[in-house]
Structure formats: structure tokens, C-alpha cells
mmCIF file of C-alpha atoms and ligand atoms in Angstrom:
data_model
loop_
_atom_site.group_PDB
_atom_site.id
_atom_site.type_symbol
_atom_site.label_atom_id
_atom_site.label_comp_id
_atom_site.label_asym_id
_atom_site.label_seq_id
_atom_site.Cartn_x
_atom_site.Cartn_y
_atom_site.Cartn_z
ATOM 1 C CA MET A 1 0.000 0.000 0.000
ATOM 2 C CA GLN A 2 2.886 2.368 0.750
ATOM 3 C CA HIS A 3 4.173 1.820 -2.768
ATOM 4 C CA ALA A 4 0.675 2.336 -4.216
ATOM 5 C CA ILE A 5 0.470 5.653 -2.328
ATOM 6 C CA ALA A 6 3.861 6.757 -3.681
ATOM 7 C CA LEU A 7 2.700 5.870 -7.193
ATOM 8 C CA ALA A 8 -0.520 7.846 -6.735
ATOM 9 C CA TRP A 9 1.355 11.058 -5.839
ATOM 10 C CA GLN A 10 2.925 10.990 -9.308
ATOM 11 C CA GLY A 11 -0.430 12.081 -10.719
ATOM 12 C CA GLU A 12 -0.492 15.317 -8.673
ATOM 13 C CA GLY A 13 -1.462 18.281 -10.830
ATOM 14 C CA ASN A 14 -2.339 16.122 -13.815
ATOM 15 C CA VAL A 15 -5.431 14.204 -12.714
ATOM 16 C CA GLU A 16 -7.568 16.818 -10.975
ATOM 17 C CA PRO A 17 -10.515 17.201 -10.655
ATOM 18 C CA ASN A 18 -10.179 13.412 -10.320
ATOM 19 C CA PRO A 19 -8.474 12.001 -7.220
ATOM 20 C CA MET A 20 -4.896 10.702 -7.270
ATOM 21 C CA VAL A 21 -4.960 6.897 -7.084
ATOM 22 C CA GLY A 22 -2.273 4.201 -7.121
ATOM 23 C CA CYS A 23 -2.527 0.415 -7.438
ATOM 24 C CA VAL A 24 -0.130 -2.492 -6.882
ATOM 25 C CA LEU A 25 -0.894 -6.097 -7.874
ATOM 26 C CA ALA A 26 0.796 -8.945 -6.027
ATOM 27 C CA GLN A 27 0.908 -12.720 -5.988
ATOM 28 C CA GLY A 28 1.878 -13.531 -2.409
ATOM 29 C CA ASP A 29 4.835 -11.312 -1.565
ATOM 30 C CA VAL A 30 5.796 -10.679 -5.177
ATOM 31 C CA MET A 31 4.724 -7.494 -6.931
ATOM 32 C CA ILE A 32 3.479 -8.386 -10.413
ATOM 33 C CA GLY A 33 1.968 -5.113 -11.572
ATOM 34 C CA GLN A 34 1.666 -1.445 -10.720
ATOM 35 C CA GLY A 35 -0.068 1.624 -12.050
ATOM 36 C CA TYR A 36 -1.518 4.984 -11.154
ATOM 37 C CA HIS A 37 -4.063 7.423 -12.531
ATOM 38 C CA GLU A 38 -1.737 9.431 -14.742
ATOM 39 C CA SER A 39 -3.961 12.038 -16.345
ATOM 40 C CA PHE A 40 -7.531 13.315 -16.270
ATOM 41 C CA GLY A 41 -9.644 11.314 -18.732
ATOM 42 C CA GLY A 42 -6.987 8.582 -18.902
ATOM 43 C CA PRO A 43 -7.231 5.039 -17.515
ATOM 44 C CA HIS A 44 -7.582 4.616 -13.763
ATOM 45 C CA ALA A 45 -4.856 3.116 -11.563
ATOM 46 C CA GLU A 46 -6.333 -0.414 -11.464
ATOM 47 C CA ILE A 47 -6.614 -0.580 -15.268
ATOM 48 C CA ASN A 48 -2.995 0.554 -15.691
ATOM 49 C CA ALA A 49 -1.788 -1.980 -13.101
ATOM 50 C CA ILE A 50 -3.654 -4.851 -14.818
ATOM 51 C CA LYS A 51 -2.271 -3.734 -18.201
ATOM 52 C CA ASN A 52 1.286 -3.567 -16.828
ATOM 53 C CA ALA A 53 1.120 -6.919 -15.009
ATOM 54 C CA THR A 54 4.043 -9.195 -15.814
ATOM 55 C CA ARG A 55 2.295 -12.395 -14.608
ATOM 56 C CA PRO A 56 -1.306 -13.671 -14.438
ATOM 57 C CA VAL A 57 -3.345 -11.618 -12.004
ATOM 58 C CA ALA A 58 -5.972 -14.283 -11.194
ATOM 59 C CA GLY A 59 -5.992 -15.208 -7.520
ATOM 60 C CA GLY A 60 -3.676 -12.326 -6.639
ATOM 61 C CA THR A 61 -4.154 -9.280 -4.408
ATOM 62 C CA ALA A 62 -4.800 -5.720 -5.562
ATOM 63 C CA TYR A 63 -3.651 -2.930 -3.221
ATOM 64 C CA VAL A 64 -5.570 0.232 -4.166
ATOM 65 C CA THR A 65 -5.308 3.583 -2.382
ATOM 66 C CA LEU A 66 -8.999 4.399 -3.026
ATOM 67 C CA GLU A 67 -12.101 2.219 -3.197
ATOM 68 C CA PRO A 68 -12.400 1.035 -6.839
ATOM 69 C CA CYS A 69 -15.124 2.901 -8.699
ATOM 70 C CA SER A 70 -18.376 1.178 -9.545
ATOM 71 C CA HIS A 71 -19.754 3.682 -12.038
ATOM 72 C CA VAL A 72 -19.040 4.459 -15.674
ATOM 73 C CA GLY A 73 -17.329 7.822 -15.906
ATOM 74 C CA LYS A 74 -14.757 8.732 -18.509
ATOM 75 C CA THR A 75 -13.621 5.092 -18.262
ATOM 76 C CA GLY A 76 -15.366 1.815 -17.289
ATOM 77 C CA PRO A 77 -15.815 0.779 -13.641
ATOM 78 C CA CYS A 78 -12.570 -0.404 -12.021
ATOM 79 C CA ALA A 79 -14.445 -2.809 -9.708
ATOM 80 C CA ASP A 80 -15.639 -4.688 -12.856
ATOM 81 C CA ALA A 81 -12.084 -4.772 -14.240
ATOM 82 C CA LEU A 82 -10.784 -6.345 -11.006
ATOM 83 C CA ILE A 83 -13.639 -8.893 -11.048
ATOM 84 C CA GLU A 84 -12.876 -9.773 -14.682
ATOM 85 C CA ALA A 85 -9.182 -10.112 -13.852
ATOM 86 C CA LYS A 86 -10.273 -12.616 -11.161
ATOM 87 C CA VAL A 87 -8.226 -11.112 -8.325
ATOM 88 C CA GLY A 88 -8.782 -12.978 -5.064
ATOM 89 C CA ARG A 89 -8.462 -10.064 -2.667
ATOM 90 C CA VAL A 90 -8.635 -6.272 -2.779
ATOM 91 C CA VAL A 91 -6.962 -4.172 -0.075
ATOM 92 C CA ILE A 92 -8.214 -0.576 0.038
ATOM 93 C CA GLY A 93 -6.633 2.483 1.672
ATOM 94 C CA CYS A 94 -9.762 4.660 1.865
ATOM 95 C CA ILE A 95 -13.402 4.393 0.894
ATOM 96 C CA ASP A 96 -14.632 6.884 -1.712
ATOM 97 C CA PRO A 97 -15.566 10.190 0.018
ATOM 98 C CA ASN A 98 -18.184 10.883 -2.627
ATOM 99 C CA PRO A 99 -21.456 10.088 -0.784
ATOM 100 C CA GLU A 100 -23.120 9.132 -4.086
ATOM 101 C CA VAL A 101 -20.741 6.253 -4.792
ATOM 102 C CA SER A 102 -19.169 5.519 -1.395
ATOM 103 C CA GLY A 103 -19.290 1.810 -0.541
ATOM 104 C CA ARG A 104 -20.692 0.723 -3.904
ATOM 105 C CA GLY A 105 -17.350 -0.456 -5.287
ATOM 106 C CA ILE A 106 -16.759 -2.522 -2.152
ATOM 107 C CA ALA A 107 -20.272 -4.010 -2.382
ATOM 108 C CA LYS A 108 -19.700 -4.996 -6.014
ATOM 109 C CA LEU A 109 -16.410 -6.720 -5.165
ATOM 110 C CA THR A 110 -17.800 -8.644 -2.173
ATOM 111 C CA GLU A 111 -20.881 -9.694 -4.164
ATOM 112 C CA ALA A 112 -18.466 -11.209 -6.694
ATOM 113 C CA GLY A 113 -16.902 -13.251 -3.865
ATOM 114 C CA ILE A 114 -13.711 -11.190 -3.575
ATOM 115 C CA GLN A 115 -12.224 -10.668 -0.107
ATOM 116 C CA VAL A 116 -12.059 -6.923 0.634
ATOM 117 C CA ASP A 117 -10.007 -5.308 3.406
ATOM 118 C CA VAL A 118 -10.385 -1.591 4.033
ATOM 119 C CA GLY A 119 -8.250 0.895 5.969
ATOM 120 C CA VAL A 120 -4.672 -0.197 5.328
ATOM 121 C CA GLU A 121 -2.341 2.869 5.566
ATOM 122 C CA SER A 122 -5.579 4.811 5.848
ATOM 123 C CA ASP A 123 -3.984 8.060 7.148
ATOM 124 C CA ALA A 124 -1.561 8.266 4.226
ATOM 125 C CA ALA A 125 -4.331 7.335 1.784
ATOM 126 C CA ALA A 126 -6.611 9.986 3.315
ATOM 127 C CA ASN A 127 -3.834 12.591 2.994
ATOM 128 C CA LEU A 128 -3.579 11.809 -0.668
ATOM 129 C CA LEU A 129 -7.296 12.212 -1.075
ATOM 130 C CA ALA A 130 -7.832 15.298 1.080
ATOM 131 C CA PRO A 131 -8.018 17.975 -1.659
ATOM 132 C CA PHE A 132 -10.428 15.866 -3.746
ATOM 133 C CA GLY A 133 -12.418 14.980 -0.629
ATOM 134 C CA LYS A 134 -12.763 18.615 0.418
ATOM 135 C CA ARG A 135 -14.169 19.637 -2.959
ATOM 136 C CA ILE A 136 -16.542 16.663 -3.109
ATOM 137 C CA THR A 137 -17.848 16.794 0.454
ATOM 138 C CA VAL A 138 -17.611 20.484 1.450
ATOM 139 C CA GLY A 139 -17.781 22.117 -1.986
ATOM 140 C CA LEU A 140 -14.667 24.226 -1.386
ATOM 141 C CA PRO A 141 -11.194 24.138 -2.953
ATOM 142 C CA TRP A 142 -8.085 22.939 -1.124
ATOM 143 C CA VAL A 143 -6.263 26.119 -0.101
ATOM 144 C CA ILE A 144 -2.473 26.139 -0.136
ATOM 145 C CA ALA A 145 -0.986 29.228 1.523
ATOM 146 C CA LYS A 146 2.458 30.025 0.190
ATOM 147 C CA TRP A 147 4.809 32.701 1.403
ATOM 148 C CA ALA A 148 8.469 33.632 1.583
ATOM 149 C CA MET A 149 9.673 35.107 4.860
ATOM 150 C CA THR A 150 12.800 36.292 6.615
ATOM 151 C CA ILE A 151 14.113 34.288 9.563
ATOM 152 C CA ASP A 152 12.296 36.746 11.831
ATOM 153 C CA GLY A 153 8.990 36.031 10.106
ATOM 154 C CA LYS A 154 8.443 39.065 7.863
ATOM 155 C CA ILE A 155 7.146 38.951 4.287
ATOM 156 C CA ALA A 156 7.696 42.623 3.384
ATOM 157 C CA THR A 157 8.796 45.946 4.814
ATOM 158 C CA MET A 158 6.109 48.250 6.207
ATOM 159 C CA HIS A 159 5.967 50.025 2.827
ATOM 160 C CA GLY A 160 5.607 46.774 0.935
ATOM 161 C CA ASP A 161 9.092 46.014 -0.429
ATOM 162 C CA SER A 162 9.513 42.234 -0.628
ATOM 163 C CA GLN A 163 11.786 41.504 -3.571
ATOM 164 C CA TRP A 164 13.563 39.335 -2.863
ATOM 165 C CA ILE A 165 13.562 37.343 0.348
ATOM 166 C CA THR A 166 14.514 33.930 -1.041
ATOM 167 C CA ASN A 167 16.977 32.764 -3.671
ATOM 168 C CA GLN A 168 16.421 32.095 -7.367
ATOM 169 C CA HIS A 169 16.166 28.329 -6.862
ATOM 170 C CA SER A 170 13.370 28.701 -4.272
ATOM 171 C CA ARG A 171 11.504 30.986 -6.634
ATOM 172 C CA GLU A 172 11.808 28.410 -9.408
ATOM 173 C CA ILE A 173 10.228 25.824 -7.089
ATOM 174 C CA VAL A 174 7.273 28.203 -6.652
ATOM 175 C CA GLN A 175 6.949 28.340 -10.446
ATOM 176 C CA GLY A 176 6.667 24.550 -10.420
ATOM 177 C CA LEU A 177 3.991 24.637 -7.711
ATOM 178 C CA ARG A 178 1.982 27.112 -9.777
ATOM 179 C CA GLY A 179 1.939 24.680 -12.687
ATOM 180 C CA ARG A 180 0.125 22.068 -10.564
ATOM 181 C CA VAL A 181 -2.752 24.128 -9.139
ATOM 182 C CA ASP A 182 -6.026 25.402 -10.599
ATOM 183 C CA GLY A 183 -5.795 28.934 -9.259
ATOM 184 C CA ILE A 184 -3.411 31.466 -7.741
ATOM 185 C CA MET A 185 -4.919 34.165 -5.530
ATOM 186 C CA VAL A 186 -3.500 37.433 -4.178
ATOM 187 C CA GLY A 187 -4.924 40.376 -2.249
ATOM 188 C CA PHE A 188 -5.264 43.760 -3.921
ATOM 189 C CA SER A 189 -2.282 45.248 -2.044
ATOM 190 C CA THR A 190 0.037 42.517 -3.300
ATOM 191 C CA ALA A 191 -1.208 42.930 -6.866
ATOM 192 C CA ASP A 192 -0.642 46.677 -6.539
ATOM 193 C CA ALA A 193 2.727 46.647 -4.756
ATOM 194 C CA ASP A 194 4.428 43.767 -6.610
ATOM 195 C CA ASP A 195 2.684 43.867 -9.993
ATOM 196 C CA PRO A 196 3.109 40.079 -10.236
ATOM 197 C CA LEU A 197 2.500 38.022 -13.381
ATOM 198 C CA LEU A 198 1.534 34.868 -11.398
ATOM 199 C CA THR A 199 1.918 32.535 -14.353
ATOM 200 C CA ALA A 200 3.554 29.121 -14.132
ATOM 201 C CA ARG A 201 6.799 29.024 -16.033
ATOM 202 C CA GLY A 202 8.846 25.928 -16.895
ATOM 203 C CA LYS A 203 7.181 22.517 -16.733
ATOM 204 C CA LYS A 204 3.460 23.120 -16.603
ATOM 205 C CA LEU A 205 0.760 20.519 -16.008
ATOM 206 C CA ARG A 206 -2.066 23.038 -15.992
ATOM 207 C CA THR A 207 -2.663 26.767 -16.499
ATOM 208 C CA PRO A 208 -3.833 28.284 -13.233
ATOM 209 C CA THR A 209 -6.423 31.039 -13.196
ATOM 210 C CA ARG A 210 -5.052 34.183 -11.558
ATOM 211 C CA ILE A 211 -7.354 35.762 -8.986
ATOM 212 C CA VAL A 212 -7.185 39.171 -7.297
ATOM 213 C CA VAL A 213 -9.379 39.913 -4.279
ATOM 214 C CA ASP A 214 -10.140 43.590 -4.771
ATOM 215 C CA SER A 215 -13.379 44.953 -3.231
ATOM 216 C CA GLN A 216 -13.247 48.242 -5.071
ATOM 217 C CA ALA A 217 -11.946 46.989 -8.454
ATOM 218 C CA ARG A 218 -8.836 49.143 -8.421
ATOM 219 C CA LEU A 219 -6.478 46.781 -10.265
ATOM 220 C CA ARG A 220 -4.382 48.900 -12.635
ATOM 221 C CA LEU A 221 -5.216 48.746 -16.338
ATOM 222 C CA ASP A 222 -1.504 48.529 -17.195
ATOM 223 C CA SER A 223 -0.708 45.828 -14.584
ATOM 224 C CA LYS A 224 0.994 42.635 -15.738
ATOM 225 C CA LEU A 225 -2.143 40.684 -14.820
ATOM 226 C CA THR A 226 -4.496 42.929 -16.803
ATOM 227 C CA THR A 227 -2.306 42.959 -19.886
ATOM 228 C CA THR A 228 -1.741 39.203 -20.081
ATOM 229 C CA THR A 229 -5.266 37.752 -20.026
ATOM 230 C CA ASP A 230 -4.400 36.002 -23.302
ATOM 231 C CA GLN A 231 -1.791 33.906 -21.423
ATOM 232 C CA ALA A 232 -3.954 32.768 -18.487
ATOM 233 C CA PRO A 233 -7.393 33.813 -17.170
ATOM 234 C CA VAL A 234 -7.700 36.579 -14.572
ATOM 235 C CA ILE A 235 -10.653 36.906 -12.181
ATOM 236 C CA LEU A 236 -11.250 39.979 -10.058
ATOM 237 C CA VAL A 237 -13.254 39.152 -6.922
ATOM 238 C CA THR A 238 -15.088 42.305 -5.978
ATOM 239 C CA SER A 239 -17.996 43.774 -4.001
ATOM 240 C CA PRO A 240 -21.399 45.066 -5.134
ATOM 241 C CA SER A 241 -20.133 48.628 -4.488
ATOM 242 C CA HIS A 242 -17.069 48.414 -6.764
ATOM 243 C CA ASP A 243 -16.041 51.080 -9.278
ATOM 244 C CA GLN A 244 -18.135 49.915 -12.235
ATOM 245 C CA GLN A 245 -16.517 52.200 -14.818
ATOM 246 C CA HIS A 246 -13.056 50.907 -14.011
ATOM 247 C CA ALA A 247 -14.335 47.329 -13.863
ATOM 248 C CA ALA A 248 -15.785 47.727 -17.373
ATOM 249 C CA LYS A 249 -12.348 48.773 -18.618
ATOM 250 C CA LEU A 250 -10.777 45.749 -16.930
ATOM 251 C CA ALA A 251 -13.450 43.508 -18.456
ATOM 252 C CA ALA A 252 -12.689 44.951 -21.888
ATOM 253 C CA LYS A 253 -9.120 43.714 -21.385
ATOM 254 C CA GLY A 254 -10.377 40.195 -20.675
ATOM 255 C CA VAL A 255 -10.568 40.245 -16.862
ATOM 256 C CA GLU A 256 -13.576 38.365 -15.477
ATOM 257 C CA ILE A 257 -15.341 40.580 -12.937
ATOM 258 C CA TRP A 258 -16.809 38.326 -10.235
ATOM 259 C CA VAL A 259 -19.187 40.264 -7.989
ATOM 260 C CA GLY A 260 -20.059 38.690 -4.649
ATOM 261 C CA GLU A 261 -23.451 39.326 -3.098
ATOM 262 C CA SER A 262 -22.392 39.858 0.493
ATOM 263 C CA ALA A 263 -21.223 43.197 1.861
ATOM 264 C CA ASP A 264 -18.866 41.329 4.211
ATOM 265 C CA PRO A 265 -15.431 40.725 2.552
ATOM 266 C CA ASN A 266 -14.914 37.300 4.153
ATOM 267 C CA GLN A 267 -18.406 36.130 3.349
ATOM 268 C CA ARG A 268 -17.791 37.239 -0.225
ATOM 269 C CA LEU A 269 -14.490 35.386 -0.316
ATOM 270 C CA HIS A 270 -16.289 32.275 0.899
ATOM 271 C CA GLU A 271 -18.898 32.692 -1.838
ATOM 272 C CA PHE A 272 -16.118 32.904 -4.383
ATOM 273 C CA LEU A 273 -14.325 29.807 -3.059
ATOM 274 C CA ARG A 274 -17.559 27.861 -3.398
ATOM 275 C CA ASP A 275 -18.038 29.084 -6.944
ATOM 276 C CA PHE A 276 -14.418 28.248 -7.814
ATOM 277 C CA ALA A 277 -14.826 24.658 -6.562
ATOM 278 C CA GLY A 278 -18.145 24.454 -8.404
ATOM 279 C CA ARG A 279 -16.226 25.096 -11.610
ATOM 280 C CA GLY A 280 -14.418 21.801 -10.957
ATOM 281 C CA HIS A 281 -11.298 23.369 -9.450
ATOM 282 C CA THR A 282 -9.555 21.426 -6.673
ATOM 283 C CA ASN A 283 -6.408 23.324 -5.630
ATOM 284 C CA LEU A 284 -6.024 27.042 -4.984
ATOM 285 C CA MET A 285 -2.633 28.492 -4.054
ATOM 286 C CA VAL A 286 -2.783 31.794 -2.182
ATOM 287 C CA GLU A 287 0.346 33.896 -2.525
ATOM 288 C CA GLY A 288 -0.508 36.573 0.029
ATOM 289 C CA GLY A 289 -0.276 39.067 1.366
ATOM 290 C CA GLY A 290 -0.686 38.868 5.098
ATOM 291 C CA THR A 291 -4.107 40.556 5.223
ATOM 292 C CA LEU A 292 -5.713 38.107 2.797
ATOM 293 C CA MET A 293 -3.994 35.199 4.549
ATOM 294 C CA GLY A 294 -5.324 36.466 7.908
ATOM 295 C CA SER A 295 -8.869 36.382 6.509
ATOM 296 C CA LEU A 296 -8.463 32.846 5.164
ATOM 297 C CA ALA A 297 -6.961 31.651 8.460
ATOM 298 C CA LYS A 298 -9.862 33.181 10.363
ATOM 299 C CA MET A 299 -12.252 31.384 8.004
ATOM 300 C CA ASN A 300 -10.379 28.108 8.712
ATOM 301 C CA GLN A 301 -9.577 27.893 5.025
ATOM 302 C CA VAL A 302 -5.807 27.341 5.097
ATOM 303 C CA ASP A 303 -5.346 23.627 4.442
ATOM 304 C CA GLU A 304 -1.643 23.645 3.670
ATOM 305 C CA ALA A 305 1.191 26.125 4.199
ATOM 306 C CA HIS A 306 4.240 26.168 1.938
ATOM 307 C CA VAL A 307 6.779 28.319 3.715
ATOM 308 C CA PHE A 308 10.105 29.456 2.280
ATOM 309 C CA VAL A 309 12.569 31.008 4.719
ATOM 310 C CA GLY A 310 15.379 33.213 3.364
ATOM 311 C CA PRO A 311 18.502 33.880 5.471
ATOM 312 C CA LYS A 312 17.639 37.526 6.210
ATOM 313 C CA MET A 313 16.585 39.355 9.351
ATOM 314 C CA LEU A 314 14.416 42.417 8.737
ATOM 315 C CA GLY A 315 13.032 43.451 12.108
ATOM 316 C CA GLY A 316 10.371 46.060 12.765
ATOM 317 C CA ARG A 317 7.047 45.743 14.502
ATOM 318 C CA ASN A 318 5.334 47.234 11.434
ATOM 319 C CA SER A 319 6.951 44.990 8.838
ATOM 320 C CA ILE A 320 4.304 42.764 7.249
ATOM 321 C CA THR A 321 3.920 39.221 8.603
ATOM 322 C CA PRO A 322 2.603 36.192 6.666
ATOM 323 C CA VAL A 323 -0.719 36.039 8.497
ATOM 324 C CA GLU A 324 -2.128 39.325 9.789
ATOM 325 C CA GLY A 325 -5.627 39.825 11.210
ATOM 326 C CA GLU A 326 -6.871 39.699 14.765
ATOM 327 C CA ASN A 327 -4.535 39.379 17.745
ATOM 328 C CA PRO A 328 -5.324 36.188 19.684
ATOM 329 C CA LEU A 329 -4.699 36.349 23.415
ATOM 330 C CA LEU A 330 -3.735 32.724 24.031
ATOM 331 C CA MET A 331 -1.654 30.109 22.210
ATOM 332 C CA ALA A 332 -4.663 27.807 22.502
ATOM 333 C CA ALA A 333 -6.223 29.908 19.749
ATOM 334 C CA SER A 334 -3.539 28.863 17.256
ATOM 335 C CA LYS A 335 -4.337 26.583 14.338
ATOM 336 C CA LEU A 336 -2.434 23.297 14.414
ATOM 337 C CA PHE A 337 -0.393 21.968 11.521
ATOM 338 C CA SER A 338 1.855 18.968 10.985
ATOM 339 C CA LEU A 339 5.179 19.194 9.149
ATOM 340 C CA ARG A 340 5.040 17.050 6.011
ATOM 341 C CA TYR A 341 8.204 17.965 4.169
ATOM 342 C CA VAL A 342 11.343 20.012 4.711
ATOM 343 C CA ARG A 343 14.142 20.737 2.285
ATOM 344 C CA ARG A 344 17.254 22.879 2.317
ATOM 345 C CA ILE A 345 17.716 25.016 -0.802
ATOM 346 C CA ASP A 346 21.215 26.451 -0.423
ATOM 347 C CA ASP A 347 20.713 28.853 2.510
ATOM 348 C CA ASP A 348 16.909 28.853 2.196
ATOM 349 C CA VAL A 349 14.589 26.336 3.831
ATOM 350 C CA TYR A 350 11.348 25.089 2.247
ATOM 351 C CA MET A 351 8.720 23.581 4.569
ATOM 352 C CA GLN A 352 5.294 22.130 3.835
ATOM 353 C CA TYR A 353 2.698 21.944 6.594
ATOM 354 C CA ARG A 354 -0.769 20.456 6.557
ATOM 355 C CA ARG A 355 -3.578 21.603 8.816
ATOM 356 C CA ILE A 356 -4.676 19.175 11.495
ATOM 357 C CA VAL A 357 -8.449 19.252 11.544
ATOM 358 C CA ASN A 358 -10.391 18.320 14.690
ATOM 359 C CA ALA A 359 -7.296 18.415 16.896
ATOM 360 C CA GLN A 360 -8.287 17.312 20.387
ATOM 361 C CA SER A 361 -6.463 20.017 22.327
ATOM 362 C CA GLY A 362 -3.940 22.814 22.219
ATOM 363 C CA GLY A 363 -5.379 24.707 19.283
ATOM 364 C CA GLN A 364 -8.244 25.041 16.800
HETATM 365 N N1 NAP B 1 7.067 37.543 0.885
HETATM 366 C C1 NAP B 1 5.949 37.049 0.412
HETATM 367 O O1 NAP B 1 5.809 35.837 0.257
HETATM 368 C C2 NAP B 1 4.843 37.969 0.016
HETATM 369 C C3 NAP B 1 3.736 37.421 -0.619
HETATM 370 C C4 NAP B 1 2.688 38.284 -0.957
HETATM 371 C C5 NAP B 1 2.755 39.602 -0.632
HETATM 372 N N2 NAP B 1 3.855 40.084 -0.031
HETATM 373 C C6 NAP B 1 3.897 41.502 0.320
HETATM 374 O O2 NAP B 1 2.810 41.791 1.169
HETATM 375 C C7 NAP B 1 2.361 43.106 0.930
HETATM 376 C C8 NAP B 1 0.854 43.138 0.820
HETATM 377 O O3 NAP B 1 0.278 42.499 1.939
HETATM 378 P P1 NAP B 1 -0.964 43.116 2.675
HETATM 379 O O4 NAP B 1 -1.218 42.304 3.872
HETATM 380 O O5 NAP B 1 -0.705 44.562 2.865
HETATM 381 O O6 NAP B 1 -2.166 43.028 1.625
HETATM 382 P P2 NAP B 1 -2.872 41.862 0.773
HETATM 383 O O7 NAP B 1 -3.257 40.759 1.660
HETATM 384 O O8 NAP B 1 -2.081 41.548 -0.448
HETATM 385 O O9 NAP B 1 -4.162 42.606 0.255
HETATM 386 C C9 NAP B 1 -5.100 43.046 1.192
HETATM 387 C C10 NAP B 1 -6.246 43.744 0.492
HETATM 388 O O10 NAP B 1 -7.028 42.792 -0.217
HETATM 389 C C11 NAP B 1 -8.370 43.260 -0.257
HETATM 390 N N3 NAP B 1 -9.351 42.276 0.211
HETATM 391 C C12 NAP B 1 -10.545 42.066 -0.326
HETATM 392 N N4 NAP B 1 -11.218 41.131 0.329
HETATM 393 C C13 NAP B 1 -10.443 40.736 1.337
HETATM 394 C C14 NAP B 1 -10.618 39.784 2.366
HETATM 395 N N5 NAP B 1 -11.710 39.036 2.497
HETATM 396 N N6 NAP B 1 -9.603 39.632 3.251
HETATM 397 C C15 NAP B 1 -8.478 40.336 3.124
HETATM 398 N N7 NAP B 1 -8.254 41.238 2.144
HETATM 399 C C16 NAP B 1 -9.239 41.444 1.263
HETATM 400 C C17 NAP B 1 -8.446 44.456 0.669
HETATM 401 O O11 NAP B 1 -8.425 45.614 -0.137
HETATM 402 P P3 NAP B 1 -9.830 46.185 -0.667
HETATM 403 O O12 NAP B 1 -10.647 46.452 0.543
HETATM 404 O O13 NAP B 1 -9.486 47.367 -1.449
HETATM 405 O O14 NAP B 1 -10.413 45.090 -1.474
HETATM 406 C C18 NAP B 1 -7.177 44.359 1.468
HETATM 407 O O15 NAP B 1 -6.723 45.623 1.900
HETATM 408 C C19 NAP B 1 3.019 43.573 -0.344
HETATM 409 O O16 NAP B 1 3.957 44.539 0.018
HETATM 410 C C20 NAP B 1 3.718 42.372 -0.880
HETATM 411 O O17 NAP B 1 4.972 42.721 -1.435
HETATM 412 C C21 NAP B 1 4.893 39.303 0.320
#
């Protein structure tokens, strides 16, 4: 199952809005086939594993990270393929989070007389599935907060200078991350201060939509975002009371003007997240600044944090920090994360954290 999970991760960025899935076929202790869901619309993991098998599969065991599907989607049902291949046992990491199909694949397999065991390496399998599961069950995208900070935890000076905190190599890694997500979001102040392009350069699995949260629709007409709508879509998330004349000019340049109904900025942001997931988008990377990140943290909508630390000390109470917002009084109010990955990049450090939901104590 651990190998099946490692295989599944290889589909990251290429299979969404489908889930990442891996499959290993074995006869006793010998692996005889392996496969993963490689691309959206392409064959599922089980089909690839059966196709790649080097020995007869009949009577063997299939280790699958996710419950095999029982319905006809872009491809035929994987449960049927395993039944036809006459496997003797199916070991499953996680059941399908989609309430409409959950349990049906397992039922089909057991009805065909196949032994089914569920919950092997279930935490790792659930981790793999979390972004897909959030979209399917909650109707919201998986939010990845990304920032670069100094060793004393600042992302910009008080006047907004932030270029650069980390080295070239770290910034290239960010380019790679952008090429795997469906959207990249920034707050108006970041769009205004940095004039970022926010496109994915280098190896690109998908073209993320660029999103600016800008209640008044003040994004400059000559900004890099406004002038490159032919390269990747741009959405401006704004309020009912925005500057309509300016918004019309932005729209004429190809910017989609998304007007939320609520007068409350966070409520509006929530409305937008729901709409974004409804468009079939799974992963949203938020690249700051601190004010927008503070809102998302308050809304409990930071699922992952990708933190780059550059070897600089800036100082200053008024320098901008990665997550602004309200000032909690007690540590118990902090959100809890677990460290998933850490890497040294010359003198920079890159860390990935994942939010721990429903932690029993010590935080929210
Ligand atoms: N080092 C890094 O990784 C990094 C990354 C990004 C940014 N930065 C730096 O951070 C600075 C900007 O950060 P910032 O904290 O001042 O601003 P920000 O988060 O980029 O933008 C905040 C603005 O977004 C708009 N907004 C609309 N809806 C919002 C909502 N629900 N929640 C929060 N904001 C909402 C608000 O303006 P309206 O009311 O007008 O809509 C708000 O003032 C820049 O100097 C940039 O260089 C650094």
C-alpha cells in the first residue's frame, strides 16, 4: 500500500478534478503489476496496473489507495475490471468520500466473492485524497498558503518592499507549484505593490487562473495581470459597491469581474471559493499578502502552508507578517499543523505543513 500511495502522488497536478490513485498487484509477496491514474480522462490506476502486469493476475491481491469505482465515468468501472481479472483479494486504503458512490465499489467486489479489506495505511491514503475529498464533500477548494519570509517572520517591509527574500532556486520551485494548481490568488495590495505576473513558467501541467481579491476593483489597467489575459485567465473578486466604470475597462481587457453578493469581505471570499470549486477546481494556491492570509486563516480555510525562509533578518514591529488579522490572546487559539516535508535550498529552507483538523487540544 505504501508503494501504491507513492505511485498515486505521481499524478499530482495532472489528474484533478479526479483524485490521485495508485494500485499495486501482487501474488503472495511478489509485486506483479503497478499503475496509477496518470492524467484526467486517462485510464484509472487499477486498469494501468492490470495492463502492466508481468504475470497472471488471477488469484492475486490488488492494493488500491482508493475504493475502486463502480460507475461508468470517462472510463469503465474499475471494480468490474478487477472482477474480470479474477483477483482474489482487494486491499483498500480509503473508501470513496463521494457520498453518491461511497461503498458501492466494495459491495460490487464482495458480491463477486472477492475478499475486501479496508483501511490499510488509511492516514496516508486519506492525505492523498484530502483535496479531492474537500471539494466533493464540502464544496470548497483545497487552499495552499504560500509565502516567503525572513528568519524573523516578515514577508515585506512596512511600505511593501519584498523583492527578494529567497533565492532564485526557491523561486523556481514556486513556479513549479503554480503549474500544478487550478488557481493562484493574491490580495489587492500585493497585486498593486508587486505587480506580479503569477503565471507558471517551466514545466506546466495546468494553467492556473489568476485571482485578485479587490473589493473596489482598483487593479491597474496597465498591470501585468491585466495585460496578459491572453496567457492565463484573470478573475477579479469584488464587491457590489465596486467602481463599475473601471471594472468595465478591466473587463474589456479580458478580466472576469466576479461580484459577490455579500457586503462582508470574508463572506464574499467564501462565496467565491464555493463558486471556484463548483467550476471543478480542486487546488487554490494563495500567494498573500498577510491581510488576505489572515482572513483565510480566520475562516479556517488554510489547508496547507508552503513556507520558504530566506537567510535575512528584517526586524520592525510594522513589517508585514505572513498572516495578519486579529490578535489572539492565548496560544490555545492557534491553528495546528503537521510538518510534512522540509528541504534545504542552499541557505533557504522550504517547509510544507498540513492543517490538522479536529485536533483534540492545544489549538483550533
Ligand atoms: N514575501 C511574500 O511571500 C509575500 C507574498 C505576498 C505579498 N507580499 C507583500 O505583502 C504586501 C501586501 O500584503 P498586505 O497584507 O498589505 O495586503 P494583501 O493581503 O495583499 O491585500 C489586502 C487587500 O485585499 C483586499 N481584500 C478584499 N477582500 C479581502 C478579504 N476578504 N480579506 C483580506 N483582504 C481582502 C483588501 O483591499 P480592498 O478592501 O481594497 O479590497 C485588502 O486591503 C506587499 O507589500 C507584498 O509585497 C509578500
